[in-house]
C-alpha cells in the first residue's frame, strides 16, 4: 500500500482520530478546558476533523492544499482569538493532531509505508497551514485590541462629557467601576513631538489593564483609573516620598491605583510623567474631577514643578494664590521693581526652590555664595522684602507664584 492508498484507508477513521486529538488537547492545555462544552464538542471537534480530512485528502492526491481549502482552517484560527485561546495553544492543535494521527494510523511494521515520505508530507502540510493560521490569529488579535481601545476611548469620552455610560458599557461587554480616579498626564520630555514608538508603548501598556479607560492626545491624555471600594484593601497611604513624589492625601492604597499605572507608563516609555489627579465619587462627578485635575496640572506646569503625581491638596496654597483678581495682581506687583532684571528673578526663584538654603541655591545658580548674598540684598533693596527673613520670604514666594500665574495667563 502506497501513501495514497494509506491516506484513503484512514479517511473513515478521521472522526476517531479527531476525537482522540481533542481529548488530548483538553487534557494537556488548560486554555481549552476553559471553553464551553458546546464549543469543545461542537466547533473544536468538527474543525479538527475537517483539518485532518484535508490532510488525508491532499496526501492521497499527492499535493498541498490550495488557498480555498485553507480558508476554513485560517478562519477557525481567528475564531480562537475571539475565544481568548492563546496563540501557542492554537498552534499546538496541529502538532498534537499530527502526533495522534501518527500514533493511531501507522501500524507496526509500517504496512509498506515509507515513514520518511509520510513524515515529509506531514511536515509540508503543517508548514503550509500553521503560518497562515498564525497570521490570521495575530491579525484578529490586533483587531480585537483596536476594538477594545476604541471602546475604552468611547466610554472615557462619554464619562468625561458627563453623560450616562451604562448602556454603552453593556454594549461593549465592559463593566464600569463605581468610582474613578481621573488622571490628566503629560510627558514633558516629549513635548514638541511624541514619537509613534512612545504612543505605541503607552497604548500597549494600557491594553494590559482593561479596567483603565483612556483617551490619548498629543503628548498626554486622560486616564480613568478604577478606585477600590472600602473593604477591598483600601486605606490611607503611608510612607515618605522624595521630591516630585508627593503623598496623595486621602488616596487609598489599591491595586490598579493612579500611581501604579503612571509608574508602568513611565517604565514603558522611559519618560517621566507630570500628572494631576482627582477622585470622582461617582460617574456624575467625573467631569468636575477632570476639570480639577486639568487645573492642577496646568498649575504644576506653570510653577515648573518636577514630574510626579499631584493633587489639589499638594498645591492648595498655590492654587488659591493664582486665582484671578486684585489680590493676585497686588502680590505679583511686589516683584514689579525686578522687571527687566531676570538674573534677580532667577535668583529669587532658585532661592525659594532650594528651601532658602544659600549653599544649595548658589550651586543651582553656579555662582559664589557672596554673589548670591549680593543679589538677595539687591532684591531686598528694590522690593522692600528680605528673602532671608521668614515672614518676608513667605511674601516673596507667594508673589513669585502670582507673578508666574499672571505671566502664563497673558501668554
Short mmCIF file of C-alpha atoms in Angstrom, two decimals:
data_model
loop_
_atom_site.label_atom_id
_atom_site.label_comp_id
_atom_site.label_asym_id
_atom_site.label_seq_id
_atom_site.Cartn_x
_atom_site.Cartn_y
_atom_site.Cartn_z
CA UNK A 1 0.00 0.00 0.00
CA UNK A 2 1.46 3.36 -1.03
CA UNK A 3 0.86 6.72 0.70
CA UNK A 4 -2.21 7.48 -1.42
CA UNK A 5 -3.91 4.21 -0.58
CA UNK A 6 -2.85 4.56 3.03
CA UNK A 7 -4.43 8.03 3.27
CA UNK A 8 -7.63 6.86 1.58
CA UNK A 9 -7.92 3.98 4.06
CA UNK A 10 -7.64 6.41 7.01
CA UNK A 11 -10.38 8.78 5.90
CA UNK A 12 -13.17 6.68 7.51
CA UNK A 13 -11.25 6.92 10.83
CA UNK A 14 -10.94 10.73 10.71
CA UNK A 15 -13.66 11.19 13.33
CA UNK A 16 -11.96 8.74 15.71
CA UNK A 17 -8.56 10.42 15.34
CA UNK A 18 -10.08 13.88 15.76
CA UNK A 19 -11.87 12.83 18.98
CA UNK A 20 -8.63 11.43 20.39
CA UNK A 21 -6.82 14.66 19.45
CA UNK A 22 -9.41 16.87 21.16
CA UNK A 23 -9.27 14.67 24.27
CA UNK A 24 -5.51 15.17 24.43
CA UNK A 25 -5.91 18.90 23.85
CA UNK A 26 -8.30 19.41 26.72
CA UNK A 27 -6.15 17.26 29.00
CA UNK A 28 -2.83 18.93 28.10
CA UNK A 29 -3.79 22.60 27.55
CA UNK A 30 -5.67 24.48 30.31
CA UNK A 31 -6.89 27.16 27.87
CA UNK A 32 -9.08 24.61 26.09
CA UNK A 33 -10.63 23.39 29.33
CA UNK A 34 -11.95 26.93 29.85
CA UNK A 35 -14.00 26.76 26.65
CA UNK A 36 -17.71 25.87 26.95
CA UNK A 37 -18.51 22.21 26.42
CA UNK A 38 -20.62 23.13 23.40
CA UNK A 39 -17.55 24.65 21.73
CA UNK A 40 -15.29 21.68 22.56
CA UNK A 41 -17.78 19.04 21.43
CA UNK A 42 -19.05 21.16 18.55
CA UNK A 43 -16.80 23.56 16.66
CA UNK A 44 -13.45 22.37 18.01
CA UNK A 45 -14.11 18.70 17.27
CA UNK A 46 -15.61 19.49 13.86
CA UNK A 47 -12.73 21.79 12.92
CA UNK A 48 -10.11 19.27 13.99
CA UNK A 49 -11.77 16.53 11.95
CA UNK A 50 -12.05 18.82 8.92
CA UNK A 51 -8.32 19.69 9.03
CA UNK A 52 -7.44 16.01 9.38
CA UNK A 53 -9.63 15.12 6.40
CA UNK A 54 -7.96 17.91 4.41
CA UNK A 55 -4.54 16.47 5.19
CA UNK A 56 -5.54 12.93 4.25
CA UNK A 57 -7.19 14.12 1.04
CA UNK A 58 -4.14 16.08 -0.09
CA UNK A 59 -1.87 13.19 0.94
CA UNK A 60 -3.93 10.78 -1.15
CA UNK A 61 -3.76 13.17 -4.12
CA UNK A 62 -0.05 13.92 -3.66
CA UNK A 63 -0.40 17.69 -3.39
CA UNK A 64 -0.56 20.61 -0.94
CA UNK A 65 -3.83 22.34 -0.01
CA UNK A 66 -4.82 25.36 -2.10
CA UNK A 67 -5.96 28.77 -0.82
CA UNK A 68 -9.66 27.90 -1.00
CA UNK A 69 -9.15 24.76 1.08
CA UNK A 70 -7.13 26.67 3.67
CA UNK A 71 -9.75 29.40 4.09
CA UNK A 72 -11.73 27.45 6.69
CA UNK A 73 -8.77 26.46 8.96
CA UNK A 74 -7.48 30.02 8.78
CA UNK A 75 -10.90 31.38 9.80
CA UNK A 76 -11.05 28.91 12.70
CA UNK A 77 -7.70 30.21 13.96
CA UNK A 78 -9.15 33.71 14.05
CA UNK A 79 -12.19 32.41 15.95
CA UNK A 80 -9.93 31.02 18.67
CA UNK A 81 -8.50 34.54 19.12
CA UNK A 82 -12.02 35.76 19.89
CA UNK A 83 -12.46 32.82 22.27
CA UNK A 84 -9.41 34.04 24.18
CA UNK A 85 -7.31 30.94 23.44
CA UNK A 86 -3.56 31.82 23.38
CA UNK A 87 -1.78 31.55 20.02
CA UNK A 88 0.62 28.85 21.26
CA UNK A 89 -2.38 26.74 22.28
CA UNK A 90 -3.99 27.22 18.86
CA UNK A 91 -0.86 26.09 17.03
CA UNK A 92 -0.35 23.17 19.37
CA UNK A 93 -3.53 21.65 17.98
CA UNK A 94 -1.62 20.82 14.81
CA UNK A 95 1.36 19.16 16.46
CA UNK A 96 -0.87 17.11 18.77
CA UNK A 97 -3.15 16.20 15.88
CA UNK A 98 -0.20 15.10 13.78
CA UNK A 99 1.18 13.03 16.64
CA UNK A 100 -2.18 11.41 17.32
CA UNK A 101 -2.68 10.62 13.64
CA UNK A 102 0.76 9.06 13.50
CA UNK A 103 0.17 7.02 16.69
CA UNK A 104 -3.24 5.69 15.67
CA UNK A 105 -2.76 5.38 11.95
CA UNK A 106 0.67 3.86 11.38
CA UNK A 107 0.61 0.14 12.21
CA UNK A 108 3.74 -1.60 13.42
CA UNK A 109 5.92 -2.64 10.57
CA UNK A 110 4.79 0.35 8.52
CA UNK A 111 2.38 -1.66 6.28
CA UNK A 112 4.66 -0.91 3.37
CA UNK A 113 4.60 2.85 4.01
CA UNK A 114 7.86 4.74 3.85
CA UNK A 115 7.93 6.72 7.18
CA UNK A 116 10.30 9.27 5.66
CA UNK A 117 7.91 10.04 2.80
CA UNK A 118 4.90 10.17 5.13
CA UNK A 119 6.75 12.39 7.62
CA UNK A 120 7.91 14.72 4.84
CA UNK A 121 4.36 15.05 3.51
CA UNK A 122 3.03 15.72 7.02
CA UNK A 123 5.64 18.41 7.74
CA UNK A 124 4.97 20.07 4.36
CA UNK A 125 1.26 20.20 5.17
CA UNK A 126 1.93 21.75 8.59
CA UNK A 127 4.36 24.25 7.08
CA UNK A 128 1.63 25.33 4.67
CA UNK A 129 -1.17 25.61 7.23
CA UNK A 130 0.36 26.80 10.51
CA UNK A 131 1.93 30.13 9.34
CA UNK A 132 -1.37 31.18 7.71
CA UNK A 133 -3.33 30.30 10.84
CA UNK A 134 -0.85 32.23 13.00
CA UNK A 135 -1.08 35.23 10.66
CA UNK A 136 -4.89 35.21 10.82
CA UNK A 137 -4.81 34.88 14.61
CA UNK A 138 -2.41 37.82 15.02
CA UNK A 139 -4.47 39.96 12.64
CA UNK A 140 -7.67 39.11 14.54
CA UNK A 141 -5.99 39.83 17.88
CA UNK A 142 -4.84 43.21 16.58
CA UNK A 143 -8.41 43.97 15.53
CA UNK A 144 -9.66 42.94 18.98
CA UNK A 145 -7.07 45.17 20.66
CA UNK A 146 -8.11 48.07 18.44
CA UNK A 147 -11.78 47.46 19.27
CA UNK A 148 -11.02 47.37 22.98
CA UNK A 149 -9.05 50.63 22.76
CA UNK A 150 -11.84 52.28 20.80
CA UNK A 151 -14.44 51.04 23.27
CA UNK A 152 -12.35 52.32 26.18
CA UNK A 153 -11.86 55.69 24.49
CA UNK A 154 -15.57 55.97 23.67
CA UNK A 155 -16.54 55.17 27.26
CA UNK A 156 -13.96 57.64 28.60
CA UNK A 157 -15.30 60.37 26.29
CA UNK A 158 -18.88 59.67 27.39
CA UNK A 159 -18.00 59.77 31.10
CA UNK A 160 -15.81 62.88 30.75
CA UNK A 161 -18.69 64.62 28.99
CA UNK A 162 -20.93 63.87 31.97
CA UNK A 163 -23.25 61.56 30.03
CA UNK A 164 -24.62 58.16 31.22
CA UNK A 165 -22.39 55.32 30.03
CA UNK A 166 -24.06 52.18 31.39
CA UNK A 167 -25.74 51.18 28.14
CA UNK A 168 -22.60 51.80 26.11
CA UNK A 169 -20.59 49.68 28.56
CA UNK A 170 -23.11 46.83 28.29
CA UNK A 171 -23.00 47.07 24.51
CA UNK A 172 -19.21 46.75 24.59
CA UNK A 173 -19.30 43.95 27.15
CA UNK A 174 -17.40 46.01 29.74
CA UNK A 175 -18.08 46.64 33.41
CA UNK A 176 -17.72 50.16 34.82
CA UNK A 177 -16.28 50.84 38.26
CA UNK A 178 -18.39 52.76 40.75
CA UNK A 179 -15.67 55.38 41.34
CA UNK A 180 -12.73 56.58 39.27
CA UNK A 181 -9.52 58.47 39.81
CA UNK A 182 -9.37 60.97 36.94
CA UNK A 183 -5.74 61.44 35.90
CA UNK A 184 -4.54 64.04 33.40
CA UNK A 185 -0.92 63.46 32.38
CA UNK A 186 1.83 64.87 30.19
CA UNK A 187 5.15 63.51 29.01
CA UNK A 188 7.16 66.74 29.43
CA UNK A 189 10.36 65.44 27.86
CA UNK A 190 8.41 64.56 24.72
CA UNK A 191 6.79 67.96 24.16
CA UNK A 192 7.30 69.19 20.64
CA UNK A 193 6.78 65.76 19.16
CA UNK A 194 5.85 62.45 20.72
CA UNK A 195 7.17 59.62 18.58
CA UNK A 196 4.99 56.83 17.27
CA UNK A 197 7.03 54.41 19.35
CA UNK A 198 6.19 56.26 22.57
CA UNK A 199 2.47 56.30 21.79
CA UNK A 200 2.59 52.62 20.90
CA UNK A 201 4.30 51.84 24.21
CA UNK A 202 1.64 53.81 26.12
CA UNK A 203 -1.22 52.06 24.33
CA UNK A 204 0.38 48.65 24.76
CA UNK A 205 0.82 49.19 28.49
CA UNK A 206 -2.75 50.43 28.92
CA UNK A 207 -4.05 47.42 26.97
CA UNK A 208 -2.74 45.22 29.79
CA UNK A 209 -5.22 46.81 32.21
CA UNK A 210 -8.69 46.74 30.61
CA UNK A 211 -10.25 48.34 33.70
CA UNK A 212 -8.47 51.62 32.93
CA UNK A 213 -10.31 53.80 30.41
CA UNK A 214 -8.11 56.16 28.43
CA UNK A 215 -8.23 58.88 25.84
CA UNK A 216 -4.84 59.91 24.44
CA UNK A 217 -3.99 63.09 22.61
CA UNK A 218 -0.70 64.72 21.67
CA UNK A 219 1.89 64.33 24.40
CA UNK A 220 -0.51 63.11 27.08
CA UNK A 221 -4.06 62.14 27.81
CA UNK A 222 -6.70 61.38 30.41
CA UNK A 223 -6.97 58.12 32.36
CA UNK A 224 -9.94 56.88 34.35
CA UNK A 225 -8.45 54.52 36.93
CA UNK A 226 -10.89 52.41 38.98
CA UNK A 227 -10.89 53.15 42.72
CA UNK A 228 -11.18 50.16 45.05
CA UNK A 229 -14.22 50.18 47.30
CA UNK A 230 -13.84 50.29 51.08
CA UNK A 231 -13.07 46.88 52.49
CA UNK A 232 -11.17 45.83 49.37
CA UNK A 233 -7.71 46.73 50.58
CA UNK A 234 -8.27 50.48 50.76
CA UNK A 235 -6.66 52.53 53.46
CA UNK A 236 -4.67 55.72 53.95
CA UNK A 237 -1.42 55.80 52.05
CA UNK A 238 1.66 55.76 54.26
CA UNK A 239 5.33 56.37 53.80
CA UNK A 240 7.66 59.24 52.96
CA UNK A 241 8.27 60.36 49.41
CA UNK A 242 11.03 62.25 47.73
CA UNK A 243 10.74 65.45 45.78
CA UNK A 244 8.30 65.03 42.90
CA UNK A 245 6.70 62.05 44.70
CA UNK A 246 4.05 63.82 46.71
CA UNK A 247 1.95 61.94 49.25
CA UNK A 248 -1.58 61.66 47.90
CA UNK A 249 -3.71 62.87 50.78
CA UNK A 250 -6.70 60.64 51.27
CA UNK A 251 -5.80 58.44 48.34
CA UNK A 252 -6.48 54.78 49.13
CA UNK A 253 -3.88 52.11 48.56
CA UNK A 254 -5.30 49.93 45.78
CA UNK A 255 -4.33 47.58 43.04
CA UNK A 256 -4.51 49.49 39.76
CA UNK A 257 -4.13 52.86 41.51
CA UNK A 258 -3.15 56.01 39.65
CA UNK A 259 0.44 55.99 40.88
CA UNK A 260 0.95 52.38 39.83
CA UNK A 261 -0.50 52.96 36.35
CA UNK A 262 1.67 56.05 35.82
CA UNK A 263 4.72 54.14 37.03
CA UNK A 264 4.09 51.48 34.43
CA UNK A 265 3.73 54.10 31.67
CA UNK A 266 7.00 55.70 32.74
CA UNK A 267 8.75 52.34 32.70
CA UNK A 268 7.34 51.51 29.26
CA UNK A 269 8.27 54.86 27.67
CA UNK A 270 11.39 55.78 29.63
CA UNK A 271 9.84 59.23 30.20
CA UNK A 272 8.79 60.91 33.45
CA UNK A 273 5.14 61.95 33.59
CA UNK A 274 3.83 65.18 35.02
CA UNK A 275 0.31 64.35 36.14
CA UNK A 276 -2.57 65.51 38.30
CA UNK A 277 -5.48 63.51 39.67
CA UNK A 278 -8.83 63.99 41.35
CA UNK A 279 -11.16 61.32 42.69
CA UNK A 280 -14.72 61.25 41.33
CA UNK A 281 -17.17 59.87 43.87
CA UNK A 282 -19.49 58.69 41.10
CA UNK A 283 -19.96 58.83 37.35
CA UNK A 284 -21.76 62.17 37.52
CA UNK A 285 -18.71 63.71 39.25
CA UNK A 286 -16.17 62.63 36.62
CA UNK A 287 -16.48 65.78 34.50
CA UNK A 288 -15.84 68.02 37.53
CA UNK A 289 -12.94 65.84 38.68
CA UNK A 290 -11.46 66.14 35.19
CA UNK A 291 -11.70 69.94 35.37
CA UNK A 292 -9.98 69.95 38.78
CA UNK A 293 -7.19 67.62 37.65
CA UNK A 294 -6.61 69.68 34.48
CA UNK A 295 -6.35 72.89 36.53
CA UNK A 296 -3.91 71.31 38.98
CA UNK A 297 -1.78 70.00 36.12
CA UNK A 298 -1.74 73.43 34.45
CA UNK A 299 -0.69 74.98 37.77
CA UNK A 300 2.10 72.44 38.25
CA UNK A 301 3.35 73.23 34.74
CA UNK A 302 3.17 76.98 35.37
CA UNK A 303 5.12 76.60 38.59
CA UNK A 304 7.73 74.44 36.89
CA UNK A 305 7.16 71.50 39.24
CA UNK A 306 9.13 68.33 38.76
CA UNK A 307 7.49 65.26 37.18
CA UNK A 308 5.23 63.42 39.59
CA UNK A 309 1.58 62.97 40.52
CA UNK A 310 -0.09 65.99 42.14
CA UNK A 311 -3.47 66.55 43.71
CA UNK A 312 -5.25 69.72 44.74
CA UNK A 313 -4.12 69.21 48.34
CA UNK A 314 -0.48 69.29 47.24
CA UNK A 315 -0.87 72.72 45.59
CA UNK A 316 -3.79 74.14 47.58
CA UNK A 317 -1.95 77.31 48.67
CA UNK A 318 -0.60 77.96 45.20
CA UNK A 319 -4.00 77.20 43.67
CA UNK A 320 -5.63 79.83 45.84
CA UNK A 321 -2.91 82.39 45.13
CA UNK A 322 -3.24 82.16 41.36
CA UNK A 323 -6.99 82.78 41.17
CA UNK A 324 -7.54 85.90 39.00
CA UNK A 325 -8.38 89.07 40.89
CA UNK A 326 -6.94 92.16 42.57
CA UNK A 327 -5.21 90.12 45.31
CA UNK A 328 -3.18 88.17 42.74
CA UNK A 329 -2.28 91.38 40.89
CA UNK A 330 -1.21 93.04 44.14
CA UNK A 331 1.01 90.10 45.04
CA UNK A 332 2.57 89.98 41.59
CA UNK A 333 3.17 93.74 41.85
CA UNK A 334 5.59 93.05 44.70
CA UNK A 335 8.09 91.93 42.07
CA UNK A 336 7.46 94.83 39.69
CA UNK A 337 10.75 96.52 40.72
CA UNK A 338 12.59 93.45 39.42
CA UNK A 339 11.16 93.82 35.91
CA UNK A 340 13.95 93.86 33.36
CA UNK A 341 16.37 92.12 35.75
CA UNK A 342 15.88 88.41 35.00
CA UNK A 343 19.02 87.48 36.96
CA UNK A 344 17.38 88.73 40.16
CA UNK A 345 14.11 86.95 39.43
CA UNK A 346 16.05 83.78 38.66
CA UNK A 347 17.98 84.14 41.90
CA UNK A 348 14.79 84.50 43.92
CA UNK A 349 13.25 81.53 42.15
CA UNK A 350 16.21 79.25 42.90
CA UNK A 351 16.48 80.50 46.49
CA UNK A 352 12.83 79.62 47.13
CA UNK A 353 13.17 76.25 45.33
CA UNK A 354 16.23 75.46 47.47
CA UNK A 355 14.21 75.92 50.64
CA UNK A 356 16.02 79.22 51.39
CA UNK A 357 19.36 77.40 51.75
CA UNK A 358 22.16 79.59 50.44
CA UNK A 359 24.66 76.87 49.55
CA UNK A 360 22.14 74.83 47.57
CA UNK A 361 20.80 77.90 45.75
CA UNK A 362 24.33 79.08 44.89
CA UNK A 363 25.15 75.65 43.45
CA UNK A 364 21.96 75.66 41.38
CA UNK A 365 22.84 79.12 40.03
CA UNK A 366 26.52 78.19 39.62
CA UNK A 367 27.59 81.38 41.41
CA UNK A 368 29.67 82.06 44.50
CA UNK A 369 27.77 82.41 47.78
CA UNK A 370 28.93 86.04 48.00
CA UNK A 371 27.31 86.70 44.63
CA UNK A 372 24.10 85.13 45.90
CA UNK A 373 24.20 87.27 49.04
CA UNK A 374 24.72 90.42 46.93
CA UNK A 375 21.74 89.58 44.70
CA UNK A 376 19.50 88.87 47.68
CA UNK A 377 20.50 92.26 49.03
CA UNK A 378 19.53 93.91 45.76
CA UNK A 379 16.11 92.15 45.88
CA UNK A 380 15.63 93.48 49.42
CA UNK A 381 16.61 96.98 48.37
CA UNK A 382 14.32 97.05 45.32
CA UNK A 383 11.24 95.33 46.73
CA UNK A 384 11.49 96.18 50.40
CA UNK A 385 11.27 92.49 51.34
CA UNK A 386 14.14 90.38 52.71
CA UNK A 387 14.19 86.84 51.32
CA UNK A 388 16.23 85.68 54.32
CA UNK A 389 13.54 86.82 56.79
CA UNK A 390 10.86 84.10 57.35
CA UNK A 391 7.92 86.49 57.11
CA UNK A 392 9.23 88.37 54.08
CA UNK A 393 10.26 85.07 52.46
CA UNK A 394 6.67 83.83 52.51
CA UNK A 395 5.51 87.07 50.90
CA UNK A 396 8.14 86.83 48.15
CA UNK A 397 7.34 83.15 47.46
CA UNK A 398 3.64 83.97 47.15
CA UNK A 399 4.47 86.93 44.92
CA UNK A 400 6.56 84.69 42.67
CA UNK A 401 3.65 82.24 42.31
CA UNK A 402 1.23 85.09 41.47
CA UNK A 403 3.76 86.61 39.05
CA UNK A 404 4.19 83.29 37.18
CA UNK A 405 0.41 82.76 37.05
CA UNK A 406 -0.18 86.23 35.64
CA UNK A 407 2.53 85.78 33.04
CA UNK A 408 1.09 82.41 31.99
CA UNK A 409 -2.38 83.95 31.70
CA UNK A 410 -1.08 86.74 29.46
CA UNK A 411 0.78 84.23 27.32
#
